[in-house]
PDB file of C-alpha atoms in Angstrom:
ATOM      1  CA  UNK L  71      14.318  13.002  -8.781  1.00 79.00           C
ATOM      2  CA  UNK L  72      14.510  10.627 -10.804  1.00 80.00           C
ATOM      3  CA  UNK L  73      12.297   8.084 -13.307  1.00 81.00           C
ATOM      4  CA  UNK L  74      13.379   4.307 -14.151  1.00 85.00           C
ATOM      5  CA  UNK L  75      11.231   2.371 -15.875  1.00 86.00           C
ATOM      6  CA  UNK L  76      11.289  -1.197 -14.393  1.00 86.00           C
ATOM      7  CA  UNK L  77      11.291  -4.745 -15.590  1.00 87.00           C
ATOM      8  CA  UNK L  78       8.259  -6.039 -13.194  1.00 88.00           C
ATOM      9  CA  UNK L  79       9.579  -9.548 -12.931  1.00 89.00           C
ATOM     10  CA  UNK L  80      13.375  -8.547 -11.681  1.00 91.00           C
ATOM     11  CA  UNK L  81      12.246  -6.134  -9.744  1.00 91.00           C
ATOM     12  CA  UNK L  82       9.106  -8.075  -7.537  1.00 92.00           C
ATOM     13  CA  UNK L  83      11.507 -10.795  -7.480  1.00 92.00           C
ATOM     14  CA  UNK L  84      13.827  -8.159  -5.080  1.00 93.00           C
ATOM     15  CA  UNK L  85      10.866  -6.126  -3.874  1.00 95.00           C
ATOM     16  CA  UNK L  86       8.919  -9.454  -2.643  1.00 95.00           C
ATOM     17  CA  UNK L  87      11.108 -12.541  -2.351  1.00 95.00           C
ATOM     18  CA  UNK L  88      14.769 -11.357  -1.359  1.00 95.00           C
ATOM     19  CA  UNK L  89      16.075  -9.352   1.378  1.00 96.00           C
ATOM     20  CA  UNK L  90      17.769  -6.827  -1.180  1.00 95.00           C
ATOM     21  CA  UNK L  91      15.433  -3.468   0.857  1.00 96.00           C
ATOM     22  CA  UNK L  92      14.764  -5.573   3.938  1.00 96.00           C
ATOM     23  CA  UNK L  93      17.115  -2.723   5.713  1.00 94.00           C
ATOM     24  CA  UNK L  94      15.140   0.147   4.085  1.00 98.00           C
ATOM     25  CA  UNK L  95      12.520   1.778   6.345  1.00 98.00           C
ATOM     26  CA  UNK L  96       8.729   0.928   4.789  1.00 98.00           C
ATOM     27  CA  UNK L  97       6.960   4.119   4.568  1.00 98.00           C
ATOM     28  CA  UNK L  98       4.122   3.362   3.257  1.00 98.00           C
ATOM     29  CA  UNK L  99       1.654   0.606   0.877  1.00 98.00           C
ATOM     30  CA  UNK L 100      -1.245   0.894  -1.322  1.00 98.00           C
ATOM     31  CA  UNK L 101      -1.729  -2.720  -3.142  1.00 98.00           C
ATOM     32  CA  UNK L 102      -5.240  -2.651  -5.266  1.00 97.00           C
ATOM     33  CA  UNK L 103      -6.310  -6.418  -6.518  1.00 96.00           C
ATOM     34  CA  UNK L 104      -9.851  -7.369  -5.387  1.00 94.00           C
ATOM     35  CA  UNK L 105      -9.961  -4.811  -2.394  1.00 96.00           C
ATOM     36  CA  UNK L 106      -7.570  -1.685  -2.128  1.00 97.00           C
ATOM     37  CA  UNK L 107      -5.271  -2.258   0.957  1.00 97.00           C
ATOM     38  CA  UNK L 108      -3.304   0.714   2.540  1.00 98.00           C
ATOM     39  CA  UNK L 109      -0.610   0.207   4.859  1.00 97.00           C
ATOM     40  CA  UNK L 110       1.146   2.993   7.205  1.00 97.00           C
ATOM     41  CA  UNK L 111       4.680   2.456   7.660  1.00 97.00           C
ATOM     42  CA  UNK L 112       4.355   4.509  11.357  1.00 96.00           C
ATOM     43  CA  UNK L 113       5.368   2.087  14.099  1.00 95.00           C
ATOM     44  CA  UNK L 114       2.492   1.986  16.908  1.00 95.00           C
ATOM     45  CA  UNK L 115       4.631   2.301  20.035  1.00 92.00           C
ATOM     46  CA  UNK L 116       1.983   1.729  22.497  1.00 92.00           C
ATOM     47  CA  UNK L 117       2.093  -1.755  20.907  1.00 93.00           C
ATOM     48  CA  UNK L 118       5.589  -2.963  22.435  1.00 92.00           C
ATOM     49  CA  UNK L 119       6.284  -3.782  25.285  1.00 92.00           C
ATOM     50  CA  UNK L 120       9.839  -2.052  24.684  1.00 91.00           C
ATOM     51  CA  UNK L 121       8.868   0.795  22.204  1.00 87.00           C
ATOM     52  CA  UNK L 122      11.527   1.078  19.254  1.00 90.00           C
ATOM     53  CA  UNK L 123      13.437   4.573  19.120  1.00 92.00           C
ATOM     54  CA  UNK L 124      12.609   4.181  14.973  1.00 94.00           C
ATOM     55  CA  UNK L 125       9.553   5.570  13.663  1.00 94.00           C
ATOM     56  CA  UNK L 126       8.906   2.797  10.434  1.00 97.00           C
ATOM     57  CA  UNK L 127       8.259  -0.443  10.235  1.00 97.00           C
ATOM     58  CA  UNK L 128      11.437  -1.615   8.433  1.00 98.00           C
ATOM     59  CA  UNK L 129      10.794  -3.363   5.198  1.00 98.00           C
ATOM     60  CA  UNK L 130      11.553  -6.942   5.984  1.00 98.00           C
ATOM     61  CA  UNK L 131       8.641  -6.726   8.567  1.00 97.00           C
ATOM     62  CA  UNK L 132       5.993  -6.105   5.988  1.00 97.00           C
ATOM     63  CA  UNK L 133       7.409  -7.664   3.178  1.00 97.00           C
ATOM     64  CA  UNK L 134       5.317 -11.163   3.466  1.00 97.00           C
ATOM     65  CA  UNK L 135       2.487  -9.074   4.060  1.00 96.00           C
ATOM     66  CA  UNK L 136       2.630  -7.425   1.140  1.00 96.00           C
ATOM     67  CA  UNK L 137       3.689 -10.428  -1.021  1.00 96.00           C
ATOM     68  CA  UNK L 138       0.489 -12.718   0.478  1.00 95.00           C
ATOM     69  CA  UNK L 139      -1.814  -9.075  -0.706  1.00 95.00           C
ATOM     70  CA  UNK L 140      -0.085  -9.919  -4.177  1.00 93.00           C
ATOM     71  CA  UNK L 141       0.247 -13.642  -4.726  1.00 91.00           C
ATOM     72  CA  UNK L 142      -2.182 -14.812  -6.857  1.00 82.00           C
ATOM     73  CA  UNK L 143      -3.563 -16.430 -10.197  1.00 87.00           C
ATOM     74  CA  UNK L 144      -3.989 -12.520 -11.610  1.00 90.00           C
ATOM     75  CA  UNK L 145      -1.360  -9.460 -10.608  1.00 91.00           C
ATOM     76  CA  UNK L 146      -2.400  -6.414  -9.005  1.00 95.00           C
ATOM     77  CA  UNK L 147      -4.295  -3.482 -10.417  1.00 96.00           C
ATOM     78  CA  UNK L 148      -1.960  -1.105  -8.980  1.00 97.00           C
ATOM     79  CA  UNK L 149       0.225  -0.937  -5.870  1.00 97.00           C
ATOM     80  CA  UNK L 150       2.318   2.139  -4.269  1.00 98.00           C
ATOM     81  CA  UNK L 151       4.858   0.942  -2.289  1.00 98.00           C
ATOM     82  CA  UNK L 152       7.189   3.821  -0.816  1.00 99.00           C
ATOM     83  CA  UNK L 153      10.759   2.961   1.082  1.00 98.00           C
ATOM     84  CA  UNK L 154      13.145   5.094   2.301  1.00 98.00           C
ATOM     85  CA  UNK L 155      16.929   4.099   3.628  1.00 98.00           C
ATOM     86  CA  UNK L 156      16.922   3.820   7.115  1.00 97.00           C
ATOM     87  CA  UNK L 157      17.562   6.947   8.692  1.00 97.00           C
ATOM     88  CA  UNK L 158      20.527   5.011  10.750  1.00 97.00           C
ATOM     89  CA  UNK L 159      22.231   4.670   7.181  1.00 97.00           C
ATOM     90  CA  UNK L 160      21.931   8.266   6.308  1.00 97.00           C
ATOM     91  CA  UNK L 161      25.304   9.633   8.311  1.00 96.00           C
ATOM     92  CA  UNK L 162      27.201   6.187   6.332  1.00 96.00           C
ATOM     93  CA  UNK L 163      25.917   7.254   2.592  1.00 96.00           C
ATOM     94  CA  UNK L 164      26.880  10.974   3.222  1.00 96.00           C
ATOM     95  CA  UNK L 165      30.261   9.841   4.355  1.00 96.00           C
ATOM     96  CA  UNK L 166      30.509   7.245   1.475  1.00 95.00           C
ATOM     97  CA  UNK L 167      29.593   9.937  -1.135  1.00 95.00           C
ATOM     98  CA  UNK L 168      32.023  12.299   0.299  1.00 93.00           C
ATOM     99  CA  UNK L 169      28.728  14.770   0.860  1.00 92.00           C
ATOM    100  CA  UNK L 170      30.292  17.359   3.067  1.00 85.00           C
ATOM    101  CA  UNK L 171      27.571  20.047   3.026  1.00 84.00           C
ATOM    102  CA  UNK L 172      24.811  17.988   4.668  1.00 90.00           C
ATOM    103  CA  UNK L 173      24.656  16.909   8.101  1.00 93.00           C
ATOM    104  CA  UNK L 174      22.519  13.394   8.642  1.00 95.00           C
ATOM    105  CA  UNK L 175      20.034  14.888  10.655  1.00 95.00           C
ATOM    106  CA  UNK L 176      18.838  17.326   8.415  1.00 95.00           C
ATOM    107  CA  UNK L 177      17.980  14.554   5.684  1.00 96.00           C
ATOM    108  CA  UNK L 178      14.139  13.494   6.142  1.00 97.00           C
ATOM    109  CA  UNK L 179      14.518  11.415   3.857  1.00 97.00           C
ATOM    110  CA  UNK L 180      16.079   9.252   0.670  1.00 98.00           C
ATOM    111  CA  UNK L 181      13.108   7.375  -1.153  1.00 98.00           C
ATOM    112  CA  UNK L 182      12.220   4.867  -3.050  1.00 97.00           C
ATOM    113  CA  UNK L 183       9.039   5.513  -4.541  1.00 98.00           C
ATOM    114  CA  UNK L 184       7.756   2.250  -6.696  1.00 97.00           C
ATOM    115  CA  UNK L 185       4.362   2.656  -8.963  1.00 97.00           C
ATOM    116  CA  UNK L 186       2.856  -0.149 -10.861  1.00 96.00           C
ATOM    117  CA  UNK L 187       0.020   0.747 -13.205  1.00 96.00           C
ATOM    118  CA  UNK L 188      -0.994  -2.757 -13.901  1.00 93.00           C
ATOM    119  CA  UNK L 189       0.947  -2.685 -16.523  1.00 93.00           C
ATOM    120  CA  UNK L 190       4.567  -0.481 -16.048  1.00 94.00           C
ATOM    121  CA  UNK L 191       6.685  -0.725 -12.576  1.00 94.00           C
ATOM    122  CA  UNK L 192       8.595   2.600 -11.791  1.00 95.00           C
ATOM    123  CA  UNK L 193      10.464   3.601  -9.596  1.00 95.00           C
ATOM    124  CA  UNK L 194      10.887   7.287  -8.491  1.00 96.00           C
ATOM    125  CA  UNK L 195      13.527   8.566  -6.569  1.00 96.00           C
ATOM    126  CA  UNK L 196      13.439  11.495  -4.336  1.00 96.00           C
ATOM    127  CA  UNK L 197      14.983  13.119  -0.681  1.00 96.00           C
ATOM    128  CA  UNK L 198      13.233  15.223   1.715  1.00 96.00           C
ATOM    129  CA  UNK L 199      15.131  17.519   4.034  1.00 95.00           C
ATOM    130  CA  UNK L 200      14.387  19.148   7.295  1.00 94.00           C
ATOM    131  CA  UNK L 201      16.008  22.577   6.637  1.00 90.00           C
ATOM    132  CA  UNK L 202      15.889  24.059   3.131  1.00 88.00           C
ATOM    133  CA  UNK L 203      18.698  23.846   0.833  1.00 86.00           C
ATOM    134  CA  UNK L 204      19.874  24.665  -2.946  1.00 88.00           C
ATOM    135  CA  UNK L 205      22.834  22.315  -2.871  1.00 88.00           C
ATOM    136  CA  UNK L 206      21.249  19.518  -5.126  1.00 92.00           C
ATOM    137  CA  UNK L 207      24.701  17.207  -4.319  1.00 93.00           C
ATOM    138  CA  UNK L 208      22.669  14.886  -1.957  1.00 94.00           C
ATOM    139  CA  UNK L 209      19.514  14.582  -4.690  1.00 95.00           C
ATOM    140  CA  UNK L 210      22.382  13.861  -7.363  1.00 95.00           C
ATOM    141  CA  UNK L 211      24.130  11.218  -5.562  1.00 96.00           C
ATOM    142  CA  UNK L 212      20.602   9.435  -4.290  1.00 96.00           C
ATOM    143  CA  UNK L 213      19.948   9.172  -7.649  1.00 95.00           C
ATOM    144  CA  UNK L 214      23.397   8.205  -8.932  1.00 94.00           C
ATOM    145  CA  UNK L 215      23.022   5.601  -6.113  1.00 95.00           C
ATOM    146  CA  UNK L 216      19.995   4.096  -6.972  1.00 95.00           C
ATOM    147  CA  UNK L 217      20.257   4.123 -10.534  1.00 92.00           C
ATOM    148  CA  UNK L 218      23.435   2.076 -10.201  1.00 92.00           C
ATOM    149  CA  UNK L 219      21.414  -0.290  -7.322  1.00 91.00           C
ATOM    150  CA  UNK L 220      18.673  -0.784  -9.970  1.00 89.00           C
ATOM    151  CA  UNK L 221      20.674  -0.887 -13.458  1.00 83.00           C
ATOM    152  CA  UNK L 222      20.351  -4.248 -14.183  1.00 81.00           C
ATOM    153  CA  UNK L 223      16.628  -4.286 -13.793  1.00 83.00           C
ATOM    154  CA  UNK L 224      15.748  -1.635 -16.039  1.00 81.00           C
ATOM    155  CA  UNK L 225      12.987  -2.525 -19.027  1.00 73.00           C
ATOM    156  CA  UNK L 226      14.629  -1.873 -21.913  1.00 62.00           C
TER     157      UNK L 226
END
């Protein structure tokens, strides 16, 4: 796990305006400005007339939603906005990152946790596995990953 400190304007402009996570999986939304709205990433099968084999919303289908909840004159309280790489891309980073000692289907997975205070944007980094593990290679390269992926947009 891992806590970087954000510069707000960089990173909304990525979060909210560019496609740079639109291949992420959206887990899940809280967005506080004049009401508190929460959004569940969970795909509602029973809605399609083809149900998707994927079980989240991918980013780039909430994305304007989440950027019209923001817009505005005065920025959010708060918002929670959780991501995690598609679980499609999981077998492709392990090979990648030459991580041997974890199969693709074990990972639950690789997030993307961002907090903004009203003040502060974080992000948080963590993984989730199905089966228990010590080896802490796939945590260290997640975080090597998106530490690199978010360098630039660090506050300093």
């Amino acid at each position: 796990m891992d806590f970087i400190t954000l510069s707000a304007k960089t990173c909304m402009a990525h979060l909210l305006l560019k496609e740079t996570f639109d291949q992420f999986s959206f887990i899940e939304g809280e967005i506080t400005t004049f009401n508190k709205f929460t959004l569940d990433g969970f795909l509602q099968k029973d809605f399609f007339d083809d149900a998707p084999k994927r079980s989240h919303s991918y980013w780039k289908e909430v994305r304007e939603l989440c950027f019209a909840i923001i817009r505005g004159r005065r920025t959010p309280l708060n918002f929670k906005i959780v991501l995690s790489l598609a679980p499609e891309n999981f077998a492709a980073f392990l090979e990648k990152h030459q991580i041997g000692a974890c199969r693709a289907e074990d990972i639950q997975g690789l997030y993307l946790n961002f907090h903004y205070d009203g003040t502060t944007l974080q992000c948080i980094t963590g993984t989730s596995m199905h089966t228990f593990t010590m080896d802490k290679t796939l945590e260290r390269e997640w975080d090597a990953y998106v530490g690199k992926m978010l360098g630039n947009w660090r506050e300093l």
